[in-house]
mmCIF file of C-alpha atoms in Angstrom:
data_model
loop_
_atom_site.group_PDB
_atom_site.id
_atom_site.type_symbol
_atom_site.label_atom_id
_atom_site.label_comp_id
_atom_site.label_asym_id
_atom_site.label_seq_id
_atom_site.Cartn_x
_atom_site.Cartn_y
_atom_site.Cartn_z
ATOM 1 C CA UNK A 1 -50.535 130.000 68.338
ATOM 2 C CA UNK A 2 -49.614 133.452 69.619
ATOM 3 C CA UNK A 3 -51.623 136.619 69.007
ATOM 4 C CA UNK A 4 -49.881 137.364 65.711
ATOM 5 C CA UNK A 5 -50.747 133.885 64.365
ATOM 6 C CA UNK A 6 -54.414 134.251 65.570
ATOM 7 C CA UNK A 7 -54.653 137.650 63.895
ATOM 8 C CA UNK A 8 -53.172 136.302 60.586
ATOM 9 C CA UNK A 9 -55.591 133.404 60.669
ATOM 10 C CA UNK A 10 -58.506 135.868 61.246
ATOM 11 C CA UNK A 11 -57.348 138.024 58.341
ATOM 12 C CA UNK A 12 -57.182 134.973 55.989
ATOM 13 C CA UNK A 13 -60.569 133.766 57.038
ATOM 14 C CA UNK A 14 -62.015 137.278 56.392
ATOM 15 C CA UNK A 15 -60.373 137.378 52.912
ATOM 16 C CA UNK A 16 -61.799 133.979 52.063
ATOM 17 C CA UNK A 17 -65.251 134.891 53.215
ATOM 18 C CA UNK A 18 -65.291 138.124 51.213
ATOM 19 C CA UNK A 19 -64.021 136.339 48.141
ATOM 20 C CA UNK A 20 -66.722 133.649 48.446
ATOM 21 C CA UNK A 21 -69.399 136.231 48.616
ATOM 22 C CA UNK A 22 -68.053 138.246 45.720
ATOM 23 C CA UNK A 23 -67.694 135.154 43.465
ATOM 24 C CA UNK A 24 -71.165 133.916 44.430
ATOM 25 C CA UNK A 25 -72.654 137.258 43.556
ATOM 26 C CA UNK A 26 -70.998 137.621 40.197
ATOM 27 C CA UNK A 27 -70.709 134.027 38.999
ATOM 28 C CA UNK A 28 -73.476 132.424 40.977
ATOM 29 C CA UNK A 29 -73.826 128.697 41.744
ATOM 30 C CA UNK A 30 -70.954 126.928 43.460
ATOM 31 C CA UNK A 31 -68.146 128.650 41.497
ATOM 32 C CA UNK A 32 -66.690 129.987 44.714
ATOM 33 C CA UNK A 33 -65.903 126.566 46.196
ATOM 34 C CA UNK A 34 -62.766 125.734 44.264
ATOM 35 C CA UNK A 35 -61.120 129.131 44.678
ATOM 36 C CA UNK A 36 -61.861 129.174 48.358
ATOM 37 C CA UNK A 37 -60.624 125.671 48.964
ATOM 38 C CA UNK A 38 -57.326 126.352 47.101
ATOM 39 C CA UNK A 39 -56.990 129.723 48.834
ATOM 40 C CA UNK A 40 -57.576 128.063 52.203
ATOM 41 C CA UNK A 41 -54.802 125.634 51.590
ATOM 42 C CA UNK A 42 -52.262 128.321 50.639
ATOM 43 C CA UNK A 43 -53.348 130.480 53.583
ATOM 44 C CA UNK A 44 -52.943 127.409 55.832
ATOM 45 C CA UNK A 45 -49.474 126.975 54.443
ATOM 46 C CA UNK A 46 -48.749 130.705 55.166
ATOM 47 C CA UNK A 47 -49.493 129.997 58.880
ATOM 48 C CA UNK A 48 -46.816 127.399 58.694
ATOM 49 C CA UNK A 49 -44.406 129.694 56.860
ATOM 50 C CA UNK A 50 -41.525 128.880 59.401
ATOM 51 C CA UNK A 51 -41.448 125.362 57.989
ATOM 52 C CA UNK A 52 -38.862 125.055 55.245
ATOM 53 C CA UNK A 53 -41.289 123.345 52.811
ATOM 54 C CA UNK A 54 -44.246 125.733 53.261
ATOM 55 C CA UNK A 55 -43.259 128.212 50.514
ATOM 56 C CA UNK A 56 -42.609 125.565 47.999
ATOM 57 C CA UNK A 57 -45.850 123.820 48.805
ATOM 58 C CA UNK A 58 -47.782 127.083 48.445
ATOM 59 C CA UNK A 59 -46.284 127.767 45.132
ATOM 60 C CA UNK A 60 -47.179 124.258 43.842
ATOM 61 C CA UNK A 61 -50.830 124.556 44.988
ATOM 62 C CA UNK A 62 -51.107 127.928 43.389
ATOM 63 C CA UNK A 63 -49.566 126.617 40.164
ATOM 64 C CA UNK A 64 -52.012 123.633 40.210
ATOM 65 C CA UNK A 65 -54.993 125.980 40.770
ATOM 66 C CA UNK A 66 -53.909 128.152 37.706
ATOM 67 C CA UNK A 67 -53.649 125.050 35.616
ATOM 68 C CA UNK A 68 -57.120 123.888 36.556
ATOM 69 C CA UNK A 69 -58.662 127.269 35.669
ATOM 70 C CA UNK A 70 -56.886 127.095 32.313
ATOM 71 C CA UNK A 71 -59.046 124.018 31.281
ATOM 72 C CA UNK A 72 -62.216 124.594 33.466
ATOM 73 C CA UNK A 73 -64.620 127.411 33.429
ATOM 74 C CA UNK A 74 -63.681 128.846 36.899
ATOM 75 C CA UNK A 75 -62.756 132.319 38.286
ATOM 76 C CA UNK A 76 -59.205 133.315 37.659
ATOM 77 C CA UNK A 77 -56.392 132.094 39.979
ATOM 78 C CA UNK A 78 -54.536 133.115 41.954
ATOM 79 C CA UNK A 79 -57.657 134.600 43.795
ATOM 80 C CA UNK A 80 -57.220 137.547 46.190
ATOM 81 C CA UNK A 81 -57.169 135.296 49.210
ATOM 82 C CA UNK A 82 -54.580 133.023 47.699
ATOM 83 C CA UNK A 83 -52.551 136.012 46.580
ATOM 84 C CA UNK A 84 -52.516 137.118 50.153
ATOM 85 C CA UNK A 85 -51.297 133.772 51.427
ATOM 86 C CA UNK A 86 -48.577 133.726 48.687
ATOM 87 C CA UNK A 87 -47.529 137.291 49.719
ATOM 88 C CA UNK A 88 -47.054 136.144 53.333
ATOM 89 C CA UNK A 89 -45.026 133.173 52.207
ATOM 90 C CA UNK A 90 -42.806 135.246 49.873
ATOM 91 C CA UNK A 91 -42.239 137.853 52.608
ATOM 92 C CA UNK A 92 -41.314 135.223 55.188
ATOM 93 C CA UNK A 93 -38.792 133.603 52.771
ATOM 94 C CA UNK A 94 -37.257 136.926 51.845
ATOM 95 C CA UNK A 95 -36.878 137.745 55.571
ATOM 96 C CA UNK A 96 -35.102 134.612 56.809
ATOM 97 C CA UNK A 97 -33.843 132.356 54.012
ATOM 98 C CA UNK A 98 -30.505 132.465 52.223
ATOM 99 C CA UNK A 99 -30.608 134.914 49.250
ATOM 100 C CA UNK A 100 -30.472 132.160 46.457
ATOM 101 C CA UNK A 101 -33.496 130.383 47.929
ATOM 102 C CA UNK A 102 -35.353 133.578 48.664
ATOM 103 C CA UNK A 103 -34.752 134.755 45.170
ATOM 104 C CA UNK A 104 -36.091 131.442 43.787
ATOM 105 C CA UNK A 105 -39.285 131.824 45.758
ATOM 106 C CA UNK A 106 -39.738 135.501 44.660
ATOM 107 C CA UNK A 107 -39.349 134.428 41.049
ATOM 108 C CA UNK A 108 -41.659 131.426 41.573
ATOM 109 C CA UNK A 109 -44.270 133.750 42.951
ATOM 110 C CA UNK A 110 -44.111 136.133 40.011
ATOM 111 C CA UNK A 111 -44.195 133.301 37.623
ATOM 112 C CA UNK A 112 -47.483 132.050 39.157
ATOM 113 C CA UNK A 113 -49.052 135.453 39.051
ATOM 114 C CA UNK A 114 -47.968 135.799 35.422
ATOM 115 C CA UNK A 115 -49.228 132.364 34.569
ATOM 116 C CA UNK A 116 -52.612 133.049 36.093
ATOM 117 C CA UNK A 117 -52.936 136.308 34.027
ATOM 118 C CA UNK A 118 -51.981 134.455 30.781
ATOM 119 C CA UNK A 119 -54.362 131.580 31.535
ATOM 120 C CA UNK A 120 -57.327 133.971 31.481
ATOM 121 C CA UNK A 121 -56.685 136.648 28.881
ATOM 122 C CA UNK A 122 -60.180 138.010 29.137
ATOM 123 C CA UNK A 123 -60.110 138.775 32.828
ATOM 124 C CA UNK A 124 -60.295 142.394 34.074
ATOM 125 C CA UNK A 125 -56.828 143.769 34.659
ATOM 126 C CA UNK A 126 -57.639 144.866 38.129
ATOM 127 C CA UNK A 127 -57.236 141.383 39.654
ATOM 128 C CA UNK A 128 -53.752 140.602 38.281
ATOM 129 C CA UNK A 129 -52.637 144.180 38.945
ATOM 130 C CA UNK A 130 -53.646 143.778 42.486
ATOM 131 C CA UNK A 131 -51.901 140.506 42.770
ATOM 132 C CA UNK A 132 -48.655 142.016 41.356
ATOM 133 C CA UNK A 133 -48.841 144.908 43.715
ATOM 134 C CA UNK A 134 -49.308 142.425 46.644
ATOM 135 C CA UNK A 135 -46.223 140.520 45.330
ATOM 136 C CA UNK A 136 -44.180 143.784 45.203
ATOM 137 C CA UNK A 137 -45.316 144.695 48.678
ATOM 138 C CA UNK A 138 -44.377 141.209 49.980
ATOM 139 C CA UNK A 139 -40.863 141.538 48.512
ATOM 140 C CA UNK A 140 -40.455 144.977 50.057
ATOM 141 C CA UNK A 141 -41.757 144.002 53.365
ATOM 142 C CA UNK A 142 -39.464 140.903 53.497
ATOM 143 C CA UNK A 143 -36.481 142.938 52.567
ATOM 144 C CA UNK A 144 -37.246 145.616 55.187
ATOM 145 C CA UNK A 145 -37.716 142.974 57.962
ATOM 146 C CA UNK A 146 -34.480 141.279 56.790
ATOM 147 C CA UNK A 147 -32.627 144.648 57.150
ATOM 148 C CA UNK A 148 -34.160 145.251 60.630
ATOM 149 C CA UNK A 149 -33.191 141.760 61.767
ATOM 150 C CA UNK A 150 -29.708 142.263 60.454
ATOM 151 C CA UNK A 151 -29.386 145.596 62.297
ATOM 152 C CA UNK A 152 -30.690 143.998 65.522
ATOM 153 C CA UNK A 153 -28.200 141.189 65.208
ATOM 154 C CA UNK A 154 -25.394 143.673 64.595
ATOM 155 C CA UNK A 155 -26.408 145.682 67.678
ATOM 156 C CA UNK A 156 -26.500 142.571 69.891
ATOM 157 C CA UNK A 157 -23.100 141.554 68.564
ATOM 158 C CA UNK A 158 -21.765 144.941 69.332
ATOM 159 C CA UNK A 159 -23.029 144.607 72.885
ATOM 160 C CA UNK A 160 -21.308 141.247 73.168
ATOM 161 C CA UNK A 161 -18.149 142.761 71.765
ATOM 162 C CA UNK A 162 -18.128 145.658 74.131
ATOM 163 C CA UNK A 163 -18.691 143.199 77.025
ATOM 164 C CA UNK A 164 -15.659 141.224 75.943
ATOM 165 C CA UNK A 165 -13.602 144.381 75.702
ATOM 166 C CA UNK A 166 -14.805 145.332 79.228
ATOM 167 C CA UNK A 167 -13.588 142.017 80.521
ATOM 168 C CA UNK A 168 -10.250 142.696 78.802
ATOM 169 C CA UNK A 169 -9.960 145.975 80.728
ATOM 170 C CA UNK A 170 -10.707 144.240 83.915
ATOM 171 C CA UNK A 171 -7.736 141.900 83.221
ATOM 172 C CA UNK A 172 -5.303 144.737 84.066
ATOM 173 C CA UNK A 173 -6.694 145.214 87.583
ATOM 174 C CA UNK A 174 -6.862 141.416 88.412
ATOM 175 C CA UNK A 175 -3.533 140.556 87.033
ATOM 176 C CA UNK A 176 -1.853 143.581 88.452
ATOM 177 C CA UNK A 177 -3.140 142.575 91.859
ATOM 178 C CA UNK A 178 -1.583 139.142 91.723
ATOM 179 C CA UNK A 179 1.659 140.283 90.149
ATOM 180 C CA UNK A 180 1.981 142.828 92.869
ATOM 181 C CA UNK A 181 1.607 139.958 95.387
ATOM 182 C CA UNK A 182 4.329 137.998 93.639
ATOM 183 C CA UNK A 183 6.724 140.978 93.855
ATOM 184 C CA UNK A 184 5.998 141.544 97.591
ATOM 185 C CA UNK A 185 6.530 137.781 98.376
ATOM 186 C CA UNK A 186 9.734 137.797 96.402
ATOM 187 C CA UNK A 187 11.047 140.784 98.280
ATOM 188 C CA UNK A 188 10.083 139.262 101.510
ATOM 189 C CA UNK A 189 11.924 136.040 100.589
ATOM 190 C CA UNK A 190 15.121 137.923 100.217
ATOM 191 C CA UNK A 191 15.004 139.123 103.647
ATOM 192 C CA UNK A 192 13.958 135.848 105.325
ATOM 193 C CA UNK A 193 16.101 133.008 106.696
ATOM 194 C CA UNK A 194 16.010 129.695 104.954
ATOM 195 C CA UNK A 195 13.358 128.135 107.312
ATOM 196 C CA UNK A 196 10.906 130.950 106.311
ATOM 197 C CA UNK A 197 11.452 130.609 102.522
ATOM 198 C CA UNK A 198 8.898 127.945 102.142
ATOM 199 C CA UNK A 199 6.013 130.254 103.144
ATOM 200 C CA UNK A 200 7.189 133.009 100.792
ATOM 201 C CA UNK A 201 7.638 130.551 97.902
ATOM 202 C CA UNK A 202 4.212 129.173 98.497
ATOM 203 C CA UNK A 203 2.695 132.664 98.333
ATOM 204 C CA UNK A 204 4.536 133.276 95.098
ATOM 205 C CA UNK A 205 3.258 130.028 93.605
ATOM 206 C CA UNK A 206 -0.372 130.829 94.512
ATOM 207 C CA UNK A 207 -0.251 134.410 93.255
ATOM 208 C CA UNK A 208 1.425 133.180 89.923
ATOM 209 C CA UNK A 209 -1.104 130.460 89.487
ATOM 210 C CA UNK A 210 -4.051 132.968 90.135
ATOM 211 C CA UNK A 211 -2.650 135.477 87.686
ATOM 212 C CA UNK A 212 -2.200 132.840 84.866
ATOM 213 C CA UNK A 213 -5.666 131.530 85.457
ATOM 214 C CA UNK A 214 -7.103 134.981 85.174
ATOM 215 C CA UNK A 215 -5.276 135.702 82.006
ATOM 216 C CA UNK A 216 -6.433 132.402 80.406
ATOM 217 C CA UNK A 217 -9.987 132.991 81.271
ATOM 218 C CA UNK A 218 -10.143 136.532 79.855
ATOM 219 C CA UNK A 219 -8.189 135.532 76.691
ATOM 220 C CA UNK A 220 -10.602 132.629 76.293
ATOM 221 C CA UNK A 221 -13.584 134.970 76.342
ATOM 222 C CA UNK A 222 -12.102 137.376 73.916
ATOM 223 C CA UNK A 223 -11.574 134.381 71.581
ATOM 224 C CA UNK A 224 -15.270 133.264 71.983
ATOM 225 C CA UNK A 225 -14.348 130.072 73.830
ATOM 226 C CA UNK A 226 -16.194 128.583 76.841
ATOM 227 C CA UNK A 227 -13.604 129.816 79.348
ATOM 228 C CA UNK A 228 -14.811 131.898 82.190
ATOM 229 C CA UNK A 229 -14.206 135.688 82.351
ATOM 230 C CA UNK A 230 -12.651 137.536 85.098
ATOM 231 C CA UNK A 231 -14.816 140.131 86.902
ATOM 232 C CA UNK A 232 -13.559 143.250 88.655
ATOM 233 C CA UNK A 233 -14.127 143.802 92.276
ATOM 234 C CA UNK A 234 -17.521 145.409 92.993
ATOM 235 C CA UNK A 235 -19.142 146.931 95.952
ATOM 236 C CA UNK A 236 -21.402 144.622 98.155
ATOM 237 C CA UNK A 237 -24.885 144.060 96.905
ATOM 238 C CA UNK A 238 -26.261 145.727 100.012
ATOM 239 C CA UNK A 239 -24.784 148.995 98.999
ATOM 240 C CA UNK A 240 -26.063 148.653 95.454
ATOM 241 C CA UNK A 241 -29.587 148.038 96.708
ATOM 242 C CA UNK A 242 -29.389 150.850 99.219
ATOM 243 C CA UNK A 243 -28.513 153.240 96.424
ATOM 244 C CA UNK A 244 -31.333 152.064 94.177
ATOM 245 C CA UNK A 245 -33.730 154.917 93.454
ATOM 246 C CA UNK A 246 -36.953 152.970 92.781
ATOM 247 C CA UNK A 247 -39.461 150.550 94.324
ATOM 248 C CA UNK A 248 -38.441 148.976 97.646
ATOM 249 C CA UNK A 249 -36.065 145.977 97.271
ATOM 250 C CA UNK A 250 -35.980 142.873 99.457
ATOM 251 C CA UNK A 251 -32.537 141.345 99.330
ATOM 252 C CA UNK A 252 -31.578 137.798 100.499
ATOM 253 C CA UNK A 253 -28.063 136.632 100.323
ATOM 254 C CA UNK A 254 -26.555 133.331 101.149
ATOM 255 C CA UNK A 255 -23.646 132.447 103.468
ATOM 256 C CA UNK A 256 -20.333 131.617 101.967
ATOM 257 C CA UNK A 257 -19.923 134.521 99.470
ATOM 258 C CA UNK A 258 -16.281 134.629 100.472
ATOM 259 C CA UNK A 259 -15.736 131.398 98.761
ATOM 260 C CA UNK A 260 -16.909 132.608 95.387
ATOM 261 C CA UNK A 261 -14.430 133.470 92.627
ATOM 262 C CA UNK A 262 -14.026 137.090 91.518
ATOM 263 C CA UNK A 263 -15.796 136.412 88.264
ATOM 264 C CA UNK A 264 -18.884 134.832 89.981
ATOM 265 C CA UNK A 265 -19.087 137.681 92.511
ATOM 266 C CA UNK A 266 -18.757 140.305 89.777
ATOM 267 C CA UNK A 267 -21.274 138.681 87.517
ATOM 268 C CA UNK A 268 -23.845 138.447 90.293
ATOM 269 C CA UNK A 269 -23.291 142.065 90.895
ATOM 270 C CA UNK A 270 -23.800 143.019 87.248
ATOM 271 C CA UNK A 271 -27.004 140.823 86.937
ATOM 272 C CA UNK A 272 -28.613 142.531 89.885
ATOM 273 C CA UNK A 273 -27.473 145.975 88.685
ATOM 274 C CA UNK A 274 -28.890 145.545 85.182
ATOM 275 C CA UNK A 275 -32.101 144.061 86.579
ATOM 276 C CA UNK A 276 -32.684 146.985 88.880
ATOM 277 C CA UNK A 277 -31.882 149.429 86.052
ATOM 278 C CA UNK A 278 -34.601 147.748 83.912
ATOM 279 C CA UNK A 279 -37.085 147.938 86.709
ATOM 280 C CA UNK A 280 -36.450 151.678 87.061
ATOM 281 C CA UNK A 281 -36.651 152.225 83.373
ATOM 282 C CA UNK A 282 -39.499 149.996 82.310
ATOM 283 C CA UNK A 283 -41.580 149.395 85.431
ATOM 284 C CA UNK A 284 -41.806 152.651 87.341
ATOM 285 C CA UNK A 285 -45.127 151.616 88.791
ATOM 286 C CA UNK A 286 -43.865 148.495 90.396
ATOM 287 C CA UNK A 287 -44.233 148.567 94.163
ATOM 288 C CA UNK A 288 -41.531 146.076 95.217
ATOM 289 C CA UNK A 289 -38.579 144.109 93.866
ATOM 290 C CA UNK A 290 -37.197 140.756 95.299
ATOM 291 C CA UNK A 291 -33.580 139.926 94.816
ATOM 292 C CA UNK A 292 -32.959 136.397 95.915
ATOM 293 C CA UNK A 293 -29.315 134.999 95.686
ATOM 294 C CA UNK A 294 -28.985 131.375 96.694
ATOM 295 C CA UNK A 295 -26.204 128.752 96.755
ATOM 296 C CA UNK A 296 -26.668 124.961 96.642
ATOM 297 C CA UNK A 297 -23.002 124.044 96.774
ATOM 298 C CA UNK A 298 -22.645 123.497 93.084
ATOM 299 C CA UNK A 299 -24.091 126.779 91.705
ATOM 300 C CA UNK A 300 -25.242 130.231 92.587
ATOM 301 C CA UNK A 301 -28.778 131.241 91.464
ATOM 302 C CA UNK A 302 -29.841 134.832 91.160
ATOM 303 C CA UNK A 303 -33.557 135.659 90.925
ATOM 304 C CA UNK A 304 -34.772 139.243 90.488
ATOM 305 C CA UNK A 305 -38.618 139.589 90.418
ATOM 306 C CA UNK A 306 -40.785 142.699 90.314
ATOM 307 C CA UNK A 307 -44.463 143.148 90.690
ATOM 308 C CA UNK A 308 -44.893 145.659 87.773
ATOM 309 C CA UNK A 309 -48.258 145.953 85.947
ATOM 310 C CA UNK A 310 -49.105 143.625 83.056
ATOM 311 C CA UNK A 311 -49.051 144.616 79.586
ATOM 312 C CA UNK A 312 -45.846 146.640 79.534
ATOM 313 C CA UNK A 313 -43.591 146.142 76.490
ATOM 314 C CA UNK A 314 -40.862 143.482 76.347
ATOM 315 C CA UNK A 315 -37.729 144.617 78.015
ATOM 316 C CA UNK A 316 -35.091 141.997 77.240
ATOM 317 C CA UNK A 317 -32.865 144.784 75.958
ATOM 318 C CA UNK A 318 -29.226 144.738 74.888
ATOM 319 C CA UNK A 319 -28.078 145.109 78.519
ATOM 320 C CA UNK A 320 -29.296 141.533 79.122
ATOM 321 C CA UNK A 321 -27.472 140.460 75.974
ATOM 322 C CA UNK A 322 -24.252 141.527 77.662
ATOM 323 C CA UNK A 323 -25.259 139.811 80.902
ATOM 324 C CA UNK A 324 -26.012 136.623 79.004
ATOM 325 C CA UNK A 325 -22.565 136.826 77.397
ATOM 326 C CA UNK A 326 -20.941 136.843 80.908
ATOM 327 C CA UNK A 327 -23.194 134.168 82.300
ATOM 328 C CA UNK A 328 -22.734 131.685 79.408
ATOM 329 C CA UNK A 329 -18.950 132.380 79.401
ATOM 330 C CA UNK A 330 -19.058 131.030 82.982
ATOM 331 C CA UNK A 331 -20.862 127.920 81.871
ATOM 332 C CA UNK A 332 -24.274 129.195 83.270
ATOM 333 C CA UNK A 333 -27.588 130.124 81.924
ATOM 334 C CA UNK A 334 -29.756 133.395 82.001
ATOM 335 C CA UNK A 335 -33.474 133.640 81.282
ATOM 336 C CA UNK A 336 -35.729 136.727 81.437
ATOM 337 C CA UNK A 337 -39.332 137.295 80.633
ATOM 338 C CA UNK A 338 -42.764 138.271 81.941
ATOM 339 C CA UNK A 339 -44.369 136.402 84.920
ATOM 340 C CA UNK A 340 -47.800 134.859 84.644
ATOM 341 C CA UNK A 341 -50.236 137.685 85.396
ATOM 342 C CA UNK A 342 -47.927 140.525 86.018
ATOM 343 C CA UNK A 343 -44.327 141.507 86.688
ATOM 344 C CA UNK A 344 -40.984 140.507 85.218
ATOM 345 C CA UNK A 345 -38.391 137.878 86.294
ATOM 346 C CA UNK A 346 -34.640 137.389 85.597
ATOM 347 C CA UNK A 347 -32.982 134.188 86.688
ATOM 348 C CA UNK A 348 -29.324 133.369 86.276
ATOM 349 C CA UNK A 349 -27.501 130.202 87.321
ATOM 350 C CA UNK A 350 -23.751 130.297 87.711
ATOM 351 C CA UNK A 351 -21.681 127.089 88.420
ATOM 352 C CA UNK A 352 -19.000 127.351 91.072
ATOM 353 C CA UNK A 353 -16.347 125.343 89.302
ATOM 354 C CA UNK A 354 -12.865 126.639 89.748
ATOM 355 C CA UNK A 355 -13.851 129.142 92.385
ATOM 356 C CA UNK A 356 -11.456 130.448 94.816
#
């Protein structure tokens, strides 16, 4: 469990302990046992709220507890601890589930609270009132988180869309370069004697093929296919690193960069550029950065690692969303996250298929 789950478990345990003490002090005996046991089950299900069946099971346990208290002389249910677990389940369902299912869970939670109130008409109104307020808060919290998630996804999609548009703008430069070569070869062919025509025609064929390949790749990206994008021509990485205004950078490059395609070369540049920007923005106290670009014959791997202090906030950012869009369009993969102990690491793997 991560820190959030541990905190939730501690909160549930504290609520159950306080409830047991309160019931034992007011009812005496072992009247607290049933309520704490049922509440512990619902709170345990709340810790499993990501499972699709957890909310339904929690409501069933709560309804069963209400039914038991209807025919036995026991404290009213849902108890405060159980109501807390139900609130977490309701909020989780409202946040992530489809609206019809989320609405059914919300209605089921309210029905359980209402049934508990009706099953013990002599109970003080404070307990059911607090339960209803907790239910309202859960619904509001779930809706708020759902809205934030939707906005975050919309922002990420906007970044991906902008990245695809940027690739489309790069199409002009790449295709124009190849088409210009076609024109020059054609003009040269008009002035050459028949024995020299084969060389000019071969140049025209190569330039035409390159232009068509570039167009297909970019159009494929704009249509959300798995075709590779075309990257514009960028300055050498040595110049990018030399201009970096931040911690010292150790750069290691492989031999054979001339054999990379334009899209691989440009994507490597953008990954390093975005990673260094993130170091300057989020890890100003880092002392050094290592940029390691390697090639194994089948793929190019880019590793950017800094030694920034631990405990700084997550910095995946939308810039890396755009980079992941490029990398995955090339058939590669990109991962980014904190290193054990301290620092941050970005790794991208780009296959060299169809490189020229």
